[in-house]
Coordinates of N, CA and C and ligand atoms in Angstrom, one line a residue:
M1 N 83.5 11.0 113.7 CA 84.4 11.1 114.8 C 84.7 9.6 115.2
E2 N 85.9 9.5 115.7 CA 86.4 8.1 116.1 C 85.7 7.8 117.4
I3 N 85.3 6.5 117.6 CA 84.6 6.1 118.8 C 85.4 4.9 119.4
C4 N 85.7 4.9 120.7 CA 86.6 3.9 121.3 C 85.9 3.3 122.5
F5 N 85.8 2.0 122.6 CA 85.1 1.3 123.7 C 86.1 0.7 124.6
V6 N 85.9 0.9 125.9 CA 86.8 0.1 126.9 C 85.9 -0.5 127.9
E7 N 86.3 -1.6 128.4 CA 85.5 -2.3 129.4 C 85.4 -1.5 130.7
E8 N 86.5 -1.0 131.2 CA 86.6 -0.3 132.4 C 87.6 0.9 132.4
T9 N 87.2 2.0 133.0 CA 88.2 3.1 133.2 C 87.9 3.8 134.5
T10 N 88.8 4.8 134.8 CA 88.5 5.5 136.0 C 87.3 6.4 135.8
S11 N 87.4 7.3 134.8 CA 86.3 8.2 134.4 C 86.6 8.6 133.0
T12 N 85.6 8.4 132.1 CA 85.8 8.8 130.7 C 86.1 10.3 130.6
N13 N 85.5 11.1 131.4 CA 85.8 12.5 131.4 C 87.3 12.8 131.8
T14 N 87.7 12.2 132.9 CA 89.1 12.5 133.3 C 90.1 12.0 132.3
V15 N 89.9 10.8 131.7 CA 90.8 10.3 130.7 C 90.9 11.3 129.5
L16 N 89.8 11.7 129.0 CA 89.9 12.6 127.8 C 90.4 14.0 128.2
Y17 N 90.1 14.4 129.4 CA 90.6 15.7 129.8 C 92.1 15.7 129.9
E18 N 92.6 14.6 130.5 CA 94.1 14.5 130.6 C 94.7 14.4 129.2
E19 N 94.1 13.7 128.3 CA 94.6 13.6 126.9 C 94.6 15.0 126.3
G20 N 93.6 15.8 126.6 CA 93.5 17.1 126.1 C 94.7 18.0 126.6
L21 N 94.9 17.9 127.9 CA 96.0 18.6 128.5 C 97.4 18.2 127.9
A22 N 97.4 16.9 127.5 CA 98.7 16.3 126.9 C 98.8 16.6 125.4
G23 N 97.8 17.3 124.9 CA 97.9 17.7 123.5 C 97.0 17.1 122.5
R24 N 96.1 16.3 122.9 CA 95.1 15.7 121.9 C 94.4 16.8 121.1
T25 N 94.3 16.5 119.8 CA 93.6 17.5 119.0 C 92.5 16.9 118.2
K26 N 92.4 15.5 118.2 CA 91.4 14.9 117.4 C 90.2 14.6 118.3
D27 N 89.0 15.0 117.7 CA 87.8 14.8 118.4 C 87.5 13.3 118.5
C28 N 86.9 12.9 119.5 CA 86.6 11.4 119.7 C 85.5 11.2 120.7
M29 N 85.0 10.0 120.8 CA 84.1 9.6 121.8 C 84.7 8.4 122.5
L30 N 84.7 8.4 123.9 CA 85.2 7.3 124.7 C 84.1 6.7 125.5
V31 N 83.9 5.4 125.3 CA 82.7 4.7 125.9 C 83.3 3.7 126.9
A32 N 82.8 3.7 128.1 CA 83.2 2.6 129.1 C 82.0 1.9 129.6
F33 N 82.1 0.7 129.9 CA 81.0 -0.1 130.5 C 81.0 0.0 132.0
R34 N 82.1 0.5 132.6 CA 82.2 0.6 134.0 C 83.2 1.7 134.3
Q35 N 83.0 2.5 135.3 CA 83.9 3.5 135.8 C 84.2 3.3 137.3
T36 N 85.5 3.4 137.6 CA 85.9 3.2 139.0 C 85.9 4.5 139.8
N37 N 85.9 5.6 139.0 CA 85.9 6.9 139.7 C 85.1 7.9 138.9
G38 N 83.8 7.5 138.7 CA 82.9 8.4 137.9 C 82.6 9.7 138.6
K39 N 82.7 10.8 137.9 CA 82.5 12.1 138.5 C 81.2 12.7 138.1
G40 N 80.6 13.3 139.1 CA 79.3 14.0 138.9 C 79.6 15.5 139.0
R41 N 78.6 16.3 138.9 CA 78.7 17.8 139.1 C 79.0 18.1 140.6
R42 N 79.5 19.3 140.8 CA 79.8 19.8 142.1 C 80.7 18.8 143.0
G43 N 81.6 18.2 142.3 CA 82.6 17.3 143.0 C 82.0 16.0 143.5
R44 N 80.8 15.7 143.1 CA 80.1 14.5 143.6 C 80.6 13.3 142.8
D45 N 80.5 12.1 143.4 CA 80.8 10.9 142.6 C 79.6 10.6 141.7
F46 N 79.9 9.8 140.6 CA 78.8 9.3 139.8 C 78.8 7.8 139.9
Y47 N 77.8 7.2 140.5 CA 77.7 5.8 140.6 C 77.7 5.1 139.2
S48 N 78.7 4.3 139.0 CA 78.9 3.8 137.6 C 79.2 2.2 137.6
P49 N 78.2 1.4 138.0 CA 78.4 0.0 138.1 C 78.5 -0.6 136.7
V50 N 79.1 -1.8 136.6 CA 79.2 -2.5 135.4 C 77.8 -3.1 135.1
D51 N 77.5 -3.5 133.9 CA 76.3 -4.2 133.5 C 75.0 -3.3 133.4
T52 N 74.8 -2.4 134.3 CA 73.6 -1.7 134.3 C 73.6 -0.3 133.7
G53 N 74.8 0.2 133.4 CA 74.9 1.6 132.9 C 75.8 1.7 131.7
L54 N 75.8 2.9 131.2 CA 76.6 3.3 130.0 C 77.3 4.6 130.3
Y55 N 78.6 4.7 130.1 CA 79.3 5.9 130.5 C 80.1 6.4 129.3
L56 N 79.9 7.6 128.9 CA 80.7 8.0 127.7 C 81.0 9.5 127.7
S57 N 82.0 9.9 127.0 CA 82.4 11.3 126.9 C 82.8 11.6 125.5
I58 N 82.6 12.8 125.1 CA 83.0 13.3 123.8 C 84.0 14.4 124.0
F59 N 85.1 14.3 123.3 CA 86.2 15.3 123.3 C 86.1 16.1 122.1
L60 N 86.0 17.4 122.3 CA 86.0 18.4 121.1 C 87.1 19.3 121.2
H61 N 88.0 19.3 120.2 CA 89.1 20.3 120.1 C 88.5 21.5 119.5
K62 N 88.1 22.5 120.3 CA 87.3 23.6 119.7 C 87.5 24.9 120.5
E63 N 87.8 25.9 119.8 CA 87.9 27.2 120.5 C 86.5 27.8 120.6
L64 N 86.0 28.0 121.8 CA 84.7 28.6 122.1 C 84.7 29.5 123.2
E65 N 83.9 30.5 123.2 CA 83.7 31.4 124.4 C 83.0 30.5 125.4
V66 N 83.2 30.8 126.7 CA 82.6 30.0 127.7 C 81.1 29.9 127.6
S67 N 80.5 31.1 127.2 CA 79.0 31.1 127.1 C 78.5 30.1 126.0
K68 N 79.3 29.9 125.0 CA 78.9 29.0 123.9 C 79.2 27.5 124.4
A69 N 80.4 27.3 125.0 CA 80.7 26.0 125.5 C 79.6 25.4 126.4
L70 N 79.0 26.3 127.2 CA 78.0 25.9 128.2 C 76.8 25.3 127.4
L71 N 76.6 25.7 126.2 CA 75.5 25.2 125.4 C 75.6 23.7 125.0
L72 N 76.9 23.2 125.1 CA 77.1 21.8 124.7 C 76.4 20.8 125.7
T73 N 76.2 21.3 126.9 CA 75.5 20.4 127.9 C 74.0 20.1 127.4
P74 N 73.2 21.2 127.2 CA 71.9 20.9 126.7 C 71.9 20.3 125.3
L75 N 72.9 20.5 124.5 CA 73.0 19.8 123.2 C 73.1 18.3 123.4
M76 N 73.9 18.0 124.3 CA 74.1 16.5 124.6 C 72.8 16.0 125.2
A77 N 72.1 16.8 126.1 CA 70.9 16.3 126.7 C 69.8 16.0 125.6
V78 N 69.8 16.8 124.6 CA 68.8 16.5 123.5 C 69.3 15.3 122.7
A79 N 70.6 15.3 122.3 CA 71.1 14.1 121.5 C 70.8 12.8 122.2
A80 N 71.1 12.8 123.5 CA 70.9 11.5 124.3 C 69.4 11.2 124.4
S81 N 68.6 12.2 124.6 CA 67.2 11.9 124.7 C 66.7 11.3 123.4
E82 N 67.1 11.9 122.3 CA 66.6 11.4 121.0 C 67.1 10.0 120.7
A83 N 68.3 9.7 121.2 CA 68.9 8.4 120.9 C 68.1 7.4 121.8
V84 N 67.9 7.7 123.1 CA 67.2 6.7 123.9 C 65.8 6.5 123.5
E85 N 65.1 7.6 123.0 CA 63.7 7.5 122.6 C 63.6 6.5 121.4
K86 N 64.6 6.2 120.7 CA 64.5 5.2 119.6 C 64.3 3.8 120.1
Y87 N 64.6 3.6 121.5 CA 64.5 2.3 122.0 C 63.3 2.2 123.0
I88 N 62.6 3.3 123.3 CA 61.5 3.2 124.2 C 60.3 3.9 123.5
D89 N 59.1 3.5 123.8 CA 57.9 4.1 123.1 C 57.4 5.3 124.0
D90 N 58.3 6.1 124.3 CA 58.0 7.2 125.2 C 59.0 8.3 125.0
S91 N 58.7 9.4 125.7 CA 59.7 10.5 125.6 C 60.5 10.7 126.9
I92 N 61.7 11.1 126.8 CA 62.5 11.4 127.9 C 62.3 12.9 128.3
S93 N 62.4 13.2 129.6 CA 62.3 14.6 130.0 C 63.6 15.1 130.4
I94 N 63.8 16.4 130.2 CA 65.1 17.0 130.5 C 64.9 18.0 131.7
K95 N 65.6 17.7 132.7 CA 65.5 18.6 133.9 C 66.6 19.6 133.8
W96 N 66.3 20.9 133.6 CA 67.3 21.9 133.4 C 68.4 21.8 134.5
V97 N 69.6 21.8 134.2 CA 70.1 22.0 132.9 C 70.6 20.7 132.3
N98 N 71.0 19.7 133.2 CA 71.8 18.6 132.6 C 71.3 17.2 133.0
D99 N 70.1 17.1 133.5 CA 69.7 15.7 133.9 C 68.5 15.2 133.0
L100 N 68.6 13.9 132.7 CA 67.5 13.3 132.0 C 66.6 12.5 133.0
Y101 N 65.3 12.7 132.8 CA 64.4 12.1 133.7 C 63.5 11.1 132.9
Y102 N 63.1 10.1 133.5 CA 62.1 9.1 132.9 C 61.3 8.6 134.0
K103 N 60.0 8.6 133.9 CA 59.0 8.2 134.9 C 59.4 8.9 136.2
D104 N 59.6 10.2 136.2 CA 59.9 11.0 137.4 C 61.1 10.6 138.2
K105 N 62.1 9.9 137.5 CA 63.3 9.6 138.2 C 64.5 10.0 137.3
K106 N 65.6 10.4 138.0 CA 66.8 10.8 137.2 C 67.4 9.5 136.6
V107 N 67.5 9.5 135.3 CA 68.1 8.3 134.7 C 69.5 8.6 134.1
S108 N 69.9 9.9 134.1 CA 71.1 10.2 133.4 C 71.6 11.6 133.8
G109 N 72.9 11.8 133.9 CA 73.4 13.1 134.2 C 74.5 13.5 133.3
I110 N 74.8 14.7 133.1 CA 75.8 15.2 132.1 C 76.8 16.1 132.9
L111 N 78.1 15.9 132.6 CA 79.1 16.8 133.1 C 80.0 17.3 132.0
T112 N 80.0 18.6 131.8 CA 80.8 19.2 130.8 C 82.0 20.0 131.4
E113 N 83.2 19.7 130.9 CA 84.3 20.3 131.5 C 85.1 21.0 130.4
S114 N 85.6 22.2 130.7 CA 86.4 22.9 129.7 C 87.8 23.0 130.1
S115 N 88.7 23.0 129.0 CA 90.1 23.2 129.3 C 90.4 24.5 129.9
P116 N 91.6 24.7 130.5 CA 91.9 26.1 131.0 C 91.7 27.0 129.8
L117 N 91.3 28.2 130.0 CA 91.0 29.1 128.9 C 92.3 29.8 128.3
T118 N 92.2 30.1 127.1 CA 93.3 30.8 126.4 C 93.3 32.2 126.9
S119 N 94.4 33.0 126.5 CA 94.5 34.4 127.0 C 93.3 35.2 126.5
D120 N 92.7 34.8 125.4 CA 91.5 35.6 124.9 C 90.2 34.9 125.4
G121 N 90.2 34.2 126.4 CA 89.0 33.7 127.0 C 88.3 32.6 126.3
Q122 N 89.0 31.8 125.4 CA 88.4 30.8 124.7 C 88.8 29.4 125.3
T123 N 88.0 28.4 125.0 CA 88.4 27.0 125.4 C 89.4 26.5 124.4
E124 N 90.2 25.6 124.8 CA 91.0 24.9 123.8 C 90.3 23.6 123.4
F125 N 89.7 23.0 124.4 CA 89.0 21.8 124.2 C 87.9 21.7 125.3
V126 N 86.9 20.9 125.0 CA 85.8 20.7 125.9 C 85.5 19.2 126.0
V127 N 85.2 18.7 127.2 CA 84.8 17.3 127.3 C 83.4 17.2 127.9
I128 N 82.5 16.5 127.1 CA 81.1 16.4 127.5 C 80.8 15.0 127.9
G129 N 80.5 14.7 129.1 CA 80.3 13.3 129.6 C 78.9 13.0 130.0
I130 N 78.4 11.9 129.7 CA 77.1 11.5 130.1 C 77.1 10.1 130.6
G131 N 76.4 9.9 131.7 CA 76.2 8.6 132.3 C 74.7 8.2 132.3
L132 N 74.4 7.0 131.8 CA 73.0 6.6 131.7 C 72.8 5.3 132.6
N133 N 71.7 5.4 133.4 CA 71.3 4.2 134.1 C 70.4 3.4 133.2
L134 N 70.9 2.3 132.6 CA 70.1 1.6 131.7 C 69.1 0.7 132.4
F135 N 69.6 0.0 133.4 CA 68.8 -0.9 134.2 C 69.0 -0.6 135.7
E136 N 68.1 -1.1 136.5 CA 68.3 -0.9 138.0 C 69.3 -2.0 138.4
P137 N 70.3 -1.6 139.2 CA 71.3 -2.6 139.7 C 70.6 -3.7 140.6
E138 N 71.1 -4.9 140.5 CA 70.5 -5.9 141.4 C 70.6 -5.4 142.8
G139 N 69.6 -5.5 143.6 CA 69.6 -5.0 145.0 C 69.3 -3.5 145.0
G140 N 69.0 -2.9 143.9 CA 68.6 -1.5 143.9 C 69.7 -0.5 143.8
F141 N 69.4 0.8 143.7 CA 70.4 1.8 143.7 C 70.9 2.0 145.2
P142 N 72.1 2.6 145.3 CA 72.6 2.8 146.7 C 71.7 3.8 147.5
E143 N 71.8 3.6 148.8 CA 70.9 4.3 149.7 C 70.8 5.9 149.4
D144 N 72.0 6.5 149.1 CA 72.0 8.0 149.0 C 71.3 8.5 147.7
I145 N 71.1 7.6 146.7 CA 70.4 8.1 145.5 C 69.1 7.4 145.2
K146 N 68.8 6.4 146.1 CA 67.6 5.5 146.0 C 66.3 6.3 145.6
G147 N 66.0 7.3 146.3 CA 64.7 8.0 146.1 C 64.7 8.7 144.7
R148 N 65.8 9.1 144.2 CA 65.8 10.0 143.0 C 66.1 9.2 141.7
A149 N 67.0 8.2 141.9 CA 67.5 7.5 140.7 C 66.5 6.5 140.1
G150 N 66.5 6.4 138.8 CA 65.7 5.4 138.1 C 66.5 4.8 136.9
A151 N 65.8 3.9 136.2 CA 66.5 3.2 135.1 C 65.6 3.4 133.9
I152 N 66.3 3.4 132.7 CA 65.5 3.6 131.5 C 64.7 2.4 131.1
F153 N 65.4 1.2 131.2 CA 64.7 0.0 130.8 C 64.3 -0.8 132.0
D154 N 63.0 -1.2 131.9 CA 62.5 -2.0 132.9 C 63.0 -3.4 132.7
K155 N 63.3 -4.2 133.7 CA 63.8 -5.5 133.6 C 62.8 -6.4 132.8
S156 N 61.6 -6.0 132.8 CA 60.6 -6.8 132.1 C 60.6 -6.6 130.6
I157 N 61.3 -5.6 130.1 CA 61.2 -5.4 128.7 C 61.9 -6.6 127.9
K158 N 61.1 -7.1 127.1 CA 61.6 -8.2 126.3 C 62.7 -7.8 125.4
N159 N 63.5 -8.7 125.0 CA 64.7 -8.5 124.2 C 65.8 -7.8 124.9
V160 N 65.5 -7.3 126.1 CA 66.6 -6.7 126.8 C 67.0 -7.7 128.0
T161 N 66.0 -8.1 128.7 CA 66.3 -9.1 129.8 C 66.8 -10.4 129.3
D162 N 66.3 -10.8 128.1 CA 66.7 -12.1 127.6 C 68.1 -12.0 126.9
M163 N 68.8 -10.9 127.0 CA 70.1 -10.8 126.3 C 71.2 -11.4 127.0
S164 N 72.1 -12.0 126.3 CA 73.3 -12.5 126.9 C 74.3 -11.4 127.1
H165 N 75.4 -11.6 127.8 CA 76.3 -10.6 128.1 C 76.8 -9.9 126.7
D166 N 77.1 -10.7 125.7 CA 77.6 -10.2 124.5 C 76.5 -9.4 123.7
E167 N 75.3 -9.9 123.8 CA 74.2 -9.1 123.2 C 74.0 -7.8 123.9
L168 N 74.1 -7.8 125.2 CA 74.0 -6.6 126.0 C 75.1 -5.6 125.6
T169 N 76.3 -6.1 125.4 CA 77.4 -5.2 125.0 C 77.1 -4.6 123.7
A170 N 76.6 -5.5 122.7 CA 76.3 -5.0 121.4 C 75.3 -3.9 121.4
F171 N 74.3 -4.1 122.3 CA 73.2 -3.1 122.5 C 73.7 -1.8 123.0
K172 N 74.6 -1.9 124.0 CA 75.2 -0.6 124.5 C 76.0 0.1 123.5
K173 N 76.7 -0.7 122.7 CA 77.5 0.0 121.6 C 76.6 0.7 120.6
K174 N 75.5 0.0 120.3 CA 74.6 0.6 119.4 C 74.0 1.9 119.9
L175 N 73.7 1.9 121.2 CA 73.1 3.0 121.8 C 74.1 4.2 121.9
A176 N 75.4 3.9 122.2 CA 76.4 4.9 122.2 C 76.6 5.5 120.8
Q177 N 76.5 4.6 119.8 CA 76.7 5.1 118.4 C 75.5 6.0 118.0
T178 N 74.3 5.7 118.5 CA 73.2 6.5 118.2 C 73.3 7.9 118.9
I179 N 73.8 7.8 120.1 CA 74.0 9.1 120.8 C 75.0 10.0 120.0
L180 N 76.1 9.3 119.6 CA 77.1 10.1 118.8 C 76.5 10.7 117.5
E181 N 75.7 9.8 116.8 CA 75.1 10.3 115.6 C 74.2 11.5 115.8
R182 N 73.4 11.5 116.9 CA 72.5 12.6 117.2 C 73.3 13.8 117.6
F183 N 74.4 13.6 118.4 CA 75.2 14.7 118.8 C 75.9 15.3 117.6
E184 N 76.4 14.5 116.7 CA 77.1 15.1 115.5 C 76.1 15.9 114.6
F185 N 74.9 15.4 114.5 CA 73.9 16.1 113.8 C 73.7 17.5 114.3
H186 N 73.5 17.6 115.6 CA 73.2 18.9 116.2 C 74.5 19.8 116.2
Y187 N 75.6 19.1 116.5 CA 76.9 19.8 116.5 C 77.3 20.4 115.2
S188 N 76.9 19.7 114.1 CA 77.3 20.2 112.8 C 76.6 21.6 112.5
K189 N 75.6 21.9 113.2 CA 74.9 23.3 113.0 C 75.3 24.3 114.1
F190 N 76.0 23.8 115.1 CA 76.4 24.6 116.3 C 77.5 25.5 116.0
P191 N 77.6 26.8 116.5 CA 76.6 27.4 117.4 C 75.5 28.2 116.7
N192 N 75.5 28.2 115.4 CA 74.5 29.1 114.7 C 73.1 28.6 115.0
E193 N 72.9 27.3 115.0 CA 71.6 26.8 115.4 C 71.8 25.8 116.5
T194 N 70.8 25.9 117.5 CA 70.9 24.9 118.6 C 69.5 24.2 118.7
P195 N 69.5 23.0 119.3 CA 68.2 22.3 119.4 C 67.3 22.8 120.5
V196 N 67.1 24.1 120.6 CA 66.4 24.6 121.8 C 64.9 24.2 121.8
E197 N 64.3 24.1 120.6 CA 62.9 23.6 120.6 C 62.8 22.2 121.1
E198 N 63.8 21.3 120.6 CA 63.8 19.9 121.1 C 63.9 19.8 122.6
Y199 N 64.7 20.8 123.1 CA 65.0 20.8 124.6 C 63.7 21.3 125.3
R200 N 63.1 22.4 124.8 CA 61.9 22.9 125.4 C 60.8 21.9 125.5
K201 N 60.6 21.2 124.4 CA 59.4 20.3 124.4 C 59.6 19.1 125.4
R202 N 60.8 18.9 125.9 CA 61.1 17.8 126.9 C 61.3 18.4 128.3
S203 N 61.1 19.7 128.4 CA 61.5 20.3 129.7 C 60.6 19.8 130.8
Y204 N 61.3 19.3 131.9 CA 60.6 18.6 133.0 C 60.0 19.6 134.0
I205 N 60.6 20.8 134.0 CA 60.2 21.7 135.1 C 59.5 22.9 134.6
S206 N 59.2 23.0 133.3 CA 58.5 24.2 132.8 C 57.1 24.3 133.4
A207 N 56.6 25.5 133.8 CA 55.3 25.7 134.4 C 55.2 24.9 135.7
R208 N 56.3 24.8 136.4 CA 56.2 24.2 137.8 C 57.1 25.0 138.8
W209 N 56.8 24.8 140.0 CA 57.6 25.5 141.1 C 58.8 24.7 141.4
V210 N 59.9 25.4 141.5 CA 61.2 24.8 141.9 C 61.9 25.6 143.0
Q211 N 62.8 24.9 143.7 CA 63.6 25.5 144.7 C 65.0 25.7 144.1
I212 N 65.5 26.9 144.1 CA 66.9 27.1 143.6 C 67.8 26.6 144.7
L213 N 68.9 25.9 144.4 CA 69.8 25.4 145.4 C 70.3 26.6 146.2
D214 N 70.2 26.6 147.5 CA 70.5 27.7 148.4 C 69.8 29.0 148.0
G215 N 68.6 28.9 147.5 CA 67.9 30.1 147.1 C 66.4 29.9 147.3
P216 N 65.6 30.8 146.8 CA 64.2 30.8 147.0 C 63.4 29.8 146.1
E217 N 62.1 29.7 146.4 CA 61.3 28.9 145.5 C 60.8 29.9 144.4
V218 N 60.8 29.4 143.1 CA 60.4 30.3 142.0 C 59.6 29.5 141.0
F219 N 58.8 30.2 140.2 CA 58.0 29.5 139.2 C 58.8 29.5 137.9
V220 N 58.8 28.4 137.2 CA 59.6 28.3 136.0 C 58.6 28.6 134.8
E221 N 58.9 29.7 134.1 CA 58.1 30.1 132.9 C 58.5 29.3 131.7
G222 N 59.8 28.9 131.6 CA 60.2 28.1 130.4 C 61.7 28.2 130.2
I223 N 62.1 27.9 129.0 CA 63.5 27.8 128.7 C 63.8 29.0 127.7
S224 N 64.8 29.8 127.9 CA 65.0 30.9 127.0 C 65.8 30.4 125.8
D225 N 66.0 31.3 124.8 CA 66.6 30.9 123.5 C 68.0 30.3 123.7
D226 N 68.7 30.8 124.8 CA 70.0 30.3 125.0 C 70.1 29.3 126.2
F227 N 69.0 28.6 126.3 CA 68.9 27.5 127.3 C 69.0 28.0 128.8
G228 N 68.7 29.3 129.0 CA 68.6 29.7 130.4 C 67.2 29.3 131.0
L229 N 67.1 29.4 132.3 CA 65.8 29.1 132.9 C 65.1 30.4 133.2
A230 N 63.9 30.6 132.5 CA 63.1 31.8 132.7 C 62.3 31.6 133.9
I231 N 62.5 32.4 134.9 CA 61.8 32.2 136.2 C 61.0 33.5 136.6
Q232 N 60.1 33.2 137.5 CA 59.4 34.4 138.1 C 59.4 34.2 139.6
Y233 N 59.8 35.2 140.4 CA 59.9 35.2 141.8 C 58.5 35.4 142.4
R234 N 58.3 35.1 143.7 CA 57.0 35.3 144.3 C 56.5 36.8 144.2
D235 N 57.4 37.7 144.2 CA 57.0 39.1 144.1 C 56.7 39.6 142.7
G236 N 56.7 38.6 141.7 CA 56.4 38.9 140.4 C 57.5 39.3 139.5
S237 N 58.7 39.6 140.1 CA 59.9 39.9 139.2 C 60.4 38.7 138.5
K238 N 61.0 39.0 137.4 CA 61.4 37.9 136.5 C 62.9 37.9 136.3
D239 N 63.4 36.7 135.9 CA 64.9 36.6 135.7 C 65.2 35.4 134.8
I240 N 66.4 35.4 134.3 CA 66.8 34.2 133.5 C 68.1 33.7 134.1
L241 N 68.0 32.4 134.6 CA 69.2 31.8 135.2 C 70.0 31.2 134.1
K242 N 71.3 31.5 134.2 CA 72.2 30.9 133.1 C 72.8 29.6 133.6
A243 N 72.9 29.4 134.9 CA 73.5 28.2 135.4 C 73.0 28.0 136.8
G244 N 73.2 26.8 137.3 CA 72.7 26.5 138.6 C 72.0 25.2 138.8
E245 N 71.4 25.0 139.9 CA 70.7 23.7 140.1 C 69.4 24.0 140.9
V246 N 68.4 23.3 140.4 CA 67.1 23.5 141.1 C 66.5 22.2 141.4
S247 N 65.6 22.2 142.4 CA 64.8 20.9 142.6 C 63.3 21.2 142.6
L248 N 62.6 20.2 142.2 CA 61.1 20.4 142.1 C 60.5 20.6 143.5
V249 N 59.6 21.5 143.6 CA 58.8 21.6 144.9 C 57.6 20.7 144.7
L250 N 57.5 19.8 145.6 CA 56.4 18.8 145.5 C 55.2 19.2 146.2
Ligands
BTN301 C1 75.7 14.5 137.4 O1 74.6 14.0 137.3 O2 76.1 15.1 138.4 C2 76.7 14.4 136.1 C3 77.1 13.0 136.0 C4 78.0 12.8 134.8 C5 78.5 11.4 134.7 C6 79.3 11.1 133.4 S1 79.5 9.3 133.2 C7 80.6 9.6 131.9 C8 81.4 10.8 132.3 N1 82.6 10.4 133.1 C9 82.5 10.9 134.4 O3 83.3 10.7 135.3 N2 81.4 11.6 134.5 C10 80.6 11.7 133.3

């Protein structure tokens, strides 16, 4: 798939989404080193400073039922984890459904957006965007995300801190290419096979208590075969959440 790098854009998701609405049919990846209007889930902003992060989206011209399109978020989570792990001697955790965690901090988030559905309920295209905090910004993360946000690379890591601007750009390009490679590997088998085992073994909240957003505290039994969250309520009843947001009970 074609990969395109830009220094700055509003939001890689918005740009590709608009291209989709305008008739784009070719799959591609758009990578930006800075976003002026980065979007998060639930209408939130996604802090996207230059130098310390990497922001990219994949455009797929694909007819999918919504239930299948939703699986592209965990697929990206696995692909990005595998890519990042090539550069750290450690593993990344995935917090259901779309956040990557490292050292107990959120280092990355994913936003998947689908085109308006066709009359038979299929997507025309899907945009899967991911933002990664590679380094901590000078002066730290903004006040509203300070407690939760973290960076993948410690400033002390050799070869990274010593990099010039051009070397850093080359590094980011390589990382984006590695994410694309891992994504394409899993996507080539999708939807017949999904990387659910790879997701499970990185699950951050399995066997822990979480609070459902605007809901009760529940125990997480694990990840179901279709990437749902298998939970148990305090009264012993069980359920599988297909979407939503949870936070760890500390
Ligand atoms: C979240 O954590 O709420 C999801 C954040 C998704 C951010 C990425 S950065 C690349 C792409 N472009 C955007 O505007 N958002 C996604």
